[in-house]
Amino acid sequence: MAEALLHAAGLASVLGKDGPAAAPVRFRAIYSGLSGRVLRSRANPLSDLLVEGHAAGGEEAVLEVVAPAVAIEAGLARYVHPLAASLFERFGVTGLSAKRVEVEIERMLSLPW
């Protein structure tokens, strides 16, 4: 989600005829086929984030956010946190902190691409 928002903000700054401030980014992620699935971390198994949830409570999750393109990079964790927390809650995992999201985004941004 964080990568997609960053990409959209960059694209808005390139395509925005009135500048990136005039371009809101509308992001929607649809996760389907969730029923019976259990949340596990595969991307970062050494993380200290311990997820103990149960099977998803529904078949689908639709996550949405609208953010000013110019605010995304500086406030990335602020926009990603409610999306990630909502997805985690579908699996019975509550209390995902904004700080945890911020730390994971910092880790992602530090990776050599």
CSV table of N, CA and C in Angstrom, one decimal:
chain,number,residue,atom,x,y,z
A,1,MET,N,0.8,-1.2,0.0
A,1,MET,CA,0.0,0.0,0.0
A,1,MET,C,0.9,1.3,0.0
A,2,ALA,N,1.9,1.2,0.8
A,2,ALA,CA,2.8,2.4,0.9
A,2,ALA,C,3.5,2.7,-0.5
A,3,GLU,N,4.0,1.6,-1.1
A,3,GLU,CA,4.6,1.8,-2.4
A,3,GLU,C,3.6,2.3,-3.4
A,4,ALA,N,2.4,1.8,-3.4
A,4,ALA,CA,1.4,2.3,-4.4
A,4,ALA,C,1.1,3.8,-4.2
A,5,LEU,N,1.0,4.2,-2.9
A,5,LEU,CA,0.7,5.6,-2.6
A,5,LEU,C,1.9,6.5,-3.0
A,6,LEU,N,3.1,6.1,-2.8
A,6,LEU,CA,4.3,6.8,-3.2
A,6,LEU,C,4.3,7.0,-4.7
A,7,HIS,N,4.0,5.9,-5.4
A,7,HIS,CA,4.0,5.9,-6.9
A,7,HIS,C,3.0,6.9,-7.4
A,8,ALA,N,1.8,6.8,-6.8
A,8,ALA,CA,0.7,7.7,-7.2
A,8,ALA,C,1.0,9.2,-7.0
A,9,ALA,N,1.7,9.4,-5.9
A,9,ALA,CA,2.1,10.8,-5.6
A,9,ALA,C,3.1,11.3,-6.6
A,10,GLY,N,4.1,10.4,-6.9
A,10,GLY,CA,5.1,10.8,-7.9
A,10,GLY,C,4.4,11.0,-9.3
A,11,LEU,N,3.5,10.2,-9.7
A,11,LEU,CA,2.8,10.3,-10.9
A,11,LEU,C,2.0,11.6,-11.0
A,12,ALA,N,1.3,11.9,-9.9
A,12,ALA,CA,0.5,13.2,-9.8
A,12,ALA,C,1.4,14.4,-10.0
A,13,SER,N,2.6,14.3,-9.4
A,13,SER,CA,3.5,15.5,-9.5
A,13,SER,C,4.0,15.7,-11.0
A,14,VAL,N,4.1,14.6,-11.7
A,14,VAL,CA,4.5,14.7,-13.1
A,14,VAL,C,3.4,15.1,-14.0
A,15,LEU,N,2.2,14.5,-13.7
A,15,LEU,CA,1.0,14.8,-14.6
A,15,LEU,C,0.2,16.0,-14.3
A,16,GLY,N,0.3,16.4,-13.0
A,16,GLY,CA,-0.6,17.5,-12.6
A,16,GLY,C,-0.3,18.8,-13.3
A,17,LYS,N,-1.2,19.2,-14.1
A,17,LYS,CA,-1.0,20.5,-14.9
A,17,LYS,C,-1.0,21.7,-14.0
A,18,ASP,N,-1.7,21.7,-12.9
A,18,ASP,CA,-1.7,22.8,-12.0
A,18,ASP,C,-0.7,22.5,-10.8
A,19,GLY,N,0.2,21.6,-10.9
A,19,GLY,CA,1.1,21.2,-9.8
A,19,GLY,C,0.5,20.1,-9.0
A,20,PRO,N,1.3,19.4,-8.3
A,20,PRO,CA,0.8,18.2,-7.5
A,20,PRO,C,-0.2,18.6,-6.4
A,21,ALA,N,-0.2,19.8,-5.9
A,21,ALA,CA,-1.1,20.2,-4.9
A,21,ALA,C,-2.5,20.1,-5.3
A,22,ALA,N,-2.8,20.3,-6.6
A,22,ALA,CA,-4.1,20.3,-7.2
A,22,ALA,C,-4.6,18.8,-7.4
A,23,ALA,N,-3.8,17.9,-7.2
A,23,ALA,CA,-4.1,16.5,-7.6
A,23,ALA,C,-4.3,15.6,-6.3
A,24,PRO,N,-5.5,15.3,-6.0
A,24,PRO,CA,-5.7,14.4,-4.9
A,24,PRO,C,-5.5,12.9,-5.4
A,25,VAL,N,-4.9,12.1,-4.6
A,25,VAL,CA,-4.7,10.7,-4.9
A,25,VAL,C,-5.8,9.9,-4.3
A,26,ARG,N,-6.5,9.2,-5.1
A,26,ARG,CA,-7.6,8.3,-4.6
A,26,ARG,C,-7.1,6.9,-4.7
A,27,PHE,N,-6.9,6.2,-3.6
A,27,PHE,CA,-6.4,4.9,-3.6
A,27,PHE,C,-7.4,3.9,-3.0
A,28,ARG,N,-7.6,2.8,-3.8
A,28,ARG,CA,-8.5,1.7,-3.3
A,28,ARG,C,-7.8,0.4,-3.5
A,29,ALA,N,-7.8,-0.4,-2.5
A,29,ALA,CA,-7.3,-1.8,-2.5
A,29,ALA,C,-8.4,-2.7,-2.2
A,30,ILE,N,-8.6,-3.7,-3.0
A,30,ILE,CA,-9.6,-4.7,-2.8
A,30,ILE,C,-8.9,-6.1,-2.6
A,31,TYR,N,-9.1,-6.6,-1.4
A,31,TYR,CA,-8.6,-7.9,-1.1
A,31,TYR,C,-9.8,-8.9,-1.1
A,32,SER,N,-9.8,-9.9,-2.0
A,32,SER,CA,-10.9,-10.8,-2.0
A,32,SER,C,-10.4,-12.2,-1.8
A,33,GLY,N,-11.3,-13.2,-1.5
A,33,GLY,CA,-10.9,-14.5,-1.2
A,33,GLY,C,-10.3,-14.7,0.1
A,34,LEU,N,-10.7,-13.9,1.1
A,34,LEU,CA,-10.1,-13.9,2.4
A,34,LEU,C,-10.7,-14.9,3.3
A,35,SER,N,-11.9,-15.3,3.0
A,35,SER,CA,-12.6,-16.3,3.9
A,35,SER,C,-11.8,-17.5,4.2
A,36,GLY,N,-11.5,-17.8,5.5
A,36,GLY,CA,-10.8,-19.0,5.9
A,36,GLY,C,-9.3,-18.8,5.9
A,37,ARG,N,-8.8,-17.6,5.4
A,37,ARG,CA,-7.3,-17.3,5.4
A,37,ARG,C,-6.9,-16.8,6.8
A,38,VAL,N,-5.6,-17.1,7.1
A,38,VAL,CA,-5.1,-16.6,8.4
A,38,VAL,C,-3.9,-15.6,8.0
A,39,LEU,N,-3.8,-14.5,8.7
A,39,LEU,CA,-2.8,-13.5,8.5
A,39,LEU,C,-1.4,-14.0,9.0
A,40,ARG,N,-0.4,-14.0,8.2
A,40,ARG,CA,0.9,-14.4,8.5
A,40,ARG,C,1.9,-13.4,7.8
A,41,SER,N,3.1,-13.2,8.4
A,41,SER,CA,4.1,-12.3,7.8
A,41,SER,C,5.1,-13.2,7.1
A,42,ARG,N,5.2,-13.0,5.8
A,42,ARG,CA,6.2,-13.7,5.0
A,42,ARG,C,7.3,-12.7,4.6
A,43,ALA,N,7.0,-11.5,4.4
A,43,ALA,CA,7.9,-10.5,3.9
A,43,ALA,C,9.1,-10.2,4.9
A,44,ASN,N,8.7,-10.2,6.1
A,44,ASN,CA,9.7,-9.9,7.1
A,44,ASN,C,9.6,-10.8,8.3
A,45,PRO,N,10.0,-12.1,8.2
A,45,PRO,CA,9.8,-13.1,9.3
A,45,PRO,C,10.6,-12.8,10.5
A,46,LEU,N,11.6,-11.9,10.5
A,46,LEU,CA,12.4,-11.6,11.6
A,46,LEU,C,11.8,-10.4,12.4
A,47,SER,N,10.7,-9.8,11.9
A,47,SER,CA,10.1,-8.7,12.6
A,47,SER,C,9.7,-9.1,14.0
A,48,ASP,N,9.7,-8.1,14.9
A,48,ASP,CA,9.2,-8.4,16.2
A,48,ASP,C,7.6,-8.2,16.3
A,49,LEU,N,7.0,-8.1,15.2
A,49,LEU,CA,5.6,-8.0,15.1
A,49,LEU,C,5.0,-9.4,15.2
A,50,LEU,N,4.4,-9.7,16.3
A,50,LEU,CA,3.8,-11.0,16.4
A,50,LEU,C,2.3,-10.9,16.1
A,51,VAL,N,1.9,-11.7,15.1
A,51,VAL,CA,0.5,-11.6,14.7
A,51,VAL,C,-0.1,-12.9,15.1
A,52,GLU,N,-1.1,-12.9,16.0
A,52,GLU,CA,-1.9,-14.0,16.4
A,52,GLU,C,-3.3,-13.7,16.2
A,53,GLY,N,-3.8,-14.0,15.0
A,53,GLY,CA,-5.2,-13.8,14.6
A,53,GLY,C,-5.9,-15.1,14.3
A,54,HIS,N,-7.0,-14.9,13.8
A,54,HIS,CA,-7.8,-16.1,13.4
A,54,HIS,C,-8.2,-16.0,11.9
A,55,ALA,N,-8.9,-16.9,11.4
A,55,ALA,CA,-9.3,-16.8,10.0
A,55,ALA,C,-10.1,-15.6,9.8
A,56,ALA,N,-10.0,-15.0,8.6
A,56,ALA,CA,-10.7,-13.8,8.2
A,56,ALA,C,-12.2,-13.9,8.5
A,57,GLY,N,-12.7,-12.8,8.9
A,57,GLY,CA,-14.2,-12.7,9.2
A,57,GLY,C,-15.1,-12.5,8.0
A,58,GLY,N,-14.5,-12.3,6.9
A,58,GLY,CA,-15.3,-12.0,5.7
A,58,GLY,C,-14.6,-12.4,4.5
A,59,GLU,N,-15.2,-12.3,3.4
A,59,GLU,CA,-14.7,-12.7,2.1
A,59,GLU,C,-13.9,-11.6,1.4
A,60,GLU,N,-14.2,-10.4,1.7
A,60,GLU,CA,-13.6,-9.3,1.0
A,60,GLU,C,-13.3,-8.1,1.9
A,61,ALA,N,-12.2,-7.3,1.6
A,61,ALA,CA,-11.9,-6.1,2.3
A,61,ALA,C,-11.7,-5.0,1.3
A,62,VAL,N,-12.4,-3.9,1.4
A,62,VAL,CA,-12.2,-2.8,0.5
A,62,VAL,C,-11.6,-1.7,1.3
A,63,LEU,N,-10.4,-1.2,1.0
A,63,LEU,CA,-9.7,-0.2,1.8
A,63,LEU,C,-9.5,1.0,0.9
A,64,GLU,N,-9.8,2.2,1.4
A,64,GLU,CA,-9.8,3.4,0.6
A,64,GLU,C,-9.2,4.6,1.4
A,65,VAL,N,-8.5,5.4,0.6
A,65,VAL,CA,-8.0,6.7,1.2
A,65,VAL,C,-7.9,7.7,0.1
A,66,VAL,N,-8.2,9.0,0.4
A,66,VAL,CA,-8.0,10.1,-0.5
A,66,VAL,C,-7.0,11.0,0.2
A,67,ALA,N,-5.9,11.4,-0.5
A,67,ALA,CA,-4.9,12.2,0.2
A,67,ALA,C,-4.3,13.2,-0.9
A,68,PRO,N,-4.0,14.4,-0.4
A,68,PRO,CA,-3.3,15.3,-1.3
A,68,PRO,C,-2.0,14.7,-1.7
A,69,ALA,N,-1.7,14.8,-3.0
A,69,ALA,CA,-0.4,14.2,-3.5
A,69,ALA,C,0.8,14.7,-2.8
A,70,VAL,N,0.8,16.0,-2.6
A,70,VAL,CA,2.0,16.6,-1.9
A,70,VAL,C,2.2,16.2,-0.5
A,71,ALA,N,1.2,15.7,0.1
A,71,ALA,CA,1.3,15.3,1.6
A,71,ALA,C,1.6,13.9,1.8
A,72,ILE,N,1.6,13.1,0.7
A,72,ILE,CA,1.8,11.6,0.9
A,72,ILE,C,3.2,11.2,1.4
A,73,GLU,N,4.2,11.7,0.7
A,73,GLU,CA,5.5,11.3,1.1
A,73,GLU,C,5.9,11.6,2.6
A,74,ALA,N,5.6,12.8,3.0
A,74,ALA,CA,5.9,13.2,4.4
A,74,ALA,C,4.9,12.5,5.4
A,75,GLY,N,3.7,12.2,5.0
A,75,GLY,CA,2.8,11.6,5.9
A,75,GLY,C,2.4,10.2,5.5
A,76,LEU,N,3.3,9.5,4.9
A,76,LEU,CA,2.9,8.2,4.4
A,76,LEU,C,2.4,7.2,5.5
A,77,ALA,N,3.0,7.2,6.6
A,77,ALA,CA,2.5,6.3,7.7
A,77,ALA,C,1.1,6.7,8.2
A,78,ARG,N,0.8,8.0,8.2
A,78,ARG,CA,-0.5,8.5,8.6
A,78,ARG,C,-1.6,8.0,7.6
A,79,TYR,N,-1.3,7.8,6.3
A,79,TYR,CA,-2.3,7.4,5.4
A,79,TYR,C,-2.3,5.8,5.3
A,80,VAL,N,-1.2,5.2,5.6
A,80,VAL,CA,-1.2,3.7,5.5
A,80,VAL,C,-1.8,3.1,6.7
A,81,HIS,N,-1.5,3.7,7.9
A,81,HIS,CA,-1.9,3.0,9.2
A,81,HIS,C,-3.4,2.7,9.2
A,82,PRO,N,-4.4,3.5,8.9
A,82,PRO,CA,-5.8,3.1,8.9
A,82,PRO,C,-6.1,2.0,8.0
A,83,LEU,N,-5.4,2.0,6.8
A,83,LEU,CA,-5.7,0.9,5.8
A,83,LEU,C,-5.2,-0.4,6.4
A,84,ALA,N,-3.9,-0.4,6.9
A,84,ALA,CA,-3.4,-1.7,7.4
A,84,ALA,C,-4.1,-2.1,8.7
A,85,ALA,N,-4.5,-1.2,9.5
A,85,ALA,CA,-5.2,-1.6,10.7
A,85,ALA,C,-6.6,-2.2,10.4
A,86,SER,N,-7.2,-1.7,9.4
A,86,SER,CA,-8.5,-2.2,9.0
A,86,SER,C,-8.4,-3.6,8.4
A,87,LEU,N,-7.3,-3.8,7.7
A,87,LEU,CA,-7.1,-5.2,7.1
A,87,LEU,C,-6.8,-6.2,8.2
A,88,PHE,N,-5.9,-5.8,9.2
A,88,PHE,CA,-5.6,-6.6,10.3
A,88,PHE,C,-6.8,-7.0,11.1
A,89,GLU,N,-7.7,-6.0,11.3
A,89,GLU,CA,-8.9,-6.3,12.1
A,89,GLU,C,-9.8,-7.4,11.5
A,90,ARG,N,-9.7,-7.5,10.2
A,90,ARG,CA,-10.5,-8.6,9.5
A,90,ARG,C,-10.1,-9.9,10.0
A,91,PHE,N,-8.8,-10.0,10.5
A,91,PHE,CA,-8.3,-11.3,11.0
A,91,PHE,C,-8.3,-11.3,12.5
A,92,GLY,N,-8.9,-10.4,13.1
A,92,GLY,CA,-9.0,-10.4,14.6
A,92,GLY,C,-7.8,-9.8,15.3
A,93,VAL,N,-6.9,-9.2,14.5
A,93,VAL,CA,-5.7,-8.6,15.1
A,93,VAL,C,-6.0,-7.1,15.3
A,94,THR,N,-6.1,-6.7,16.6
A,94,THR,CA,-6.4,-5.3,16.9
A,94,THR,C,-5.2,-4.6,17.5
A,95,GLY,N,-5.2,-3.3,17.5
A,95,GLY,CA,-4.2,-2.5,18.2
A,95,GLY,C,-2.9,-2.3,17.4
A,96,LEU,N,-3.0,-2.4,16.1
A,96,LEU,CA,-1.8,-2.1,15.3
A,96,LEU,C,-1.4,-0.6,15.5
A,97,SER,N,-0.3,-0.4,16.0
A,97,SER,CA,0.1,1.0,16.3
A,97,SER,C,0.6,1.8,15.1
A,98,ALA,N,0.4,3.1,15.1
A,98,ALA,CA,0.9,3.9,14.1
A,98,ALA,C,2.4,3.9,14.0
A,99,LYS,N,3.1,3.7,15.2
A,99,LYS,CA,4.5,3.6,15.3
A,99,LYS,C,5.0,2.4,14.6
A,100,ARG,N,4.3,1.2,14.7
A,100,ARG,CA,4.7,0.0,14.0
A,100,ARG,C,4.7,0.2,12.5
A,101,VAL,N,3.6,0.8,12.0
A,101,VAL,CA,3.5,1.1,10.6
A,101,VAL,C,4.6,2.0,10.1
A,102,GLU,N,4.9,3.0,10.9
A,102,GLU,CA,6.0,4.0,10.6
A,102,GLU,C,7.4,3.2,10.5
A,103,VAL,N,7.6,2.3,11.5
A,103,VAL,CA,8.9,1.6,11.5
A,103,VAL,C,9.0,0.7,10.2
A,104,GLU,N,7.9,0.0,9.9
A,104,GLU,CA,7.9,-0.9,8.7
A,104,GLU,C,8.1,-0.1,7.4
A,105,ILE,N,7.5,1.1,7.3
A,105,ILE,CA,7.7,2.0,6.2
A,105,ILE,C,9.1,2.4,6.1
A,106,GLU,N,9.7,2.8,7.2
A,106,GLU,CA,11.1,3.2,7.2
A,106,GLU,C,12.0,2.1,6.7
A,107,ARG,N,11.7,0.9,7.2
A,107,ARG,CA,12.5,-0.3,6.8
A,107,ARG,C,12.3,-0.5,5.3
A,108,MET,N,11.1,-0.4,4.8
A,108,MET,CA,10.9,-0.6,3.3
A,108,MET,C,11.7,0.5,2.5
A,109,LEU,N,11.6,1.7,3.0
A,109,LEU,CA,12.3,2.8,2.2
A,109,LEU,C,13.8,2.7,2.3
A,110,SER,N,14.4,2.0,3.3
A,110,SER,CA,15.8,1.8,3.4
A,110,SER,C,16.4,0.7,2.5
A,111,LEU,N,15.5,-0.1,2.0
A,111,LEU,CA,15.9,-1.3,1.2
A,111,LEU,C,16.6,-0.8,-0.1
A,112,PRO,N,17.7,-1.4,-0.5
A,112,PRO,CA,18.3,-1.1,-1.8
A,112,PRO,C,17.4,-1.6,-3.0
A,113,TRP,N,17.0,-0.7,-3.8
A,113,TRP,CA,16.2,-1.1,-4.9
A,113,TRP,C,17.1,-1.0,-6.1
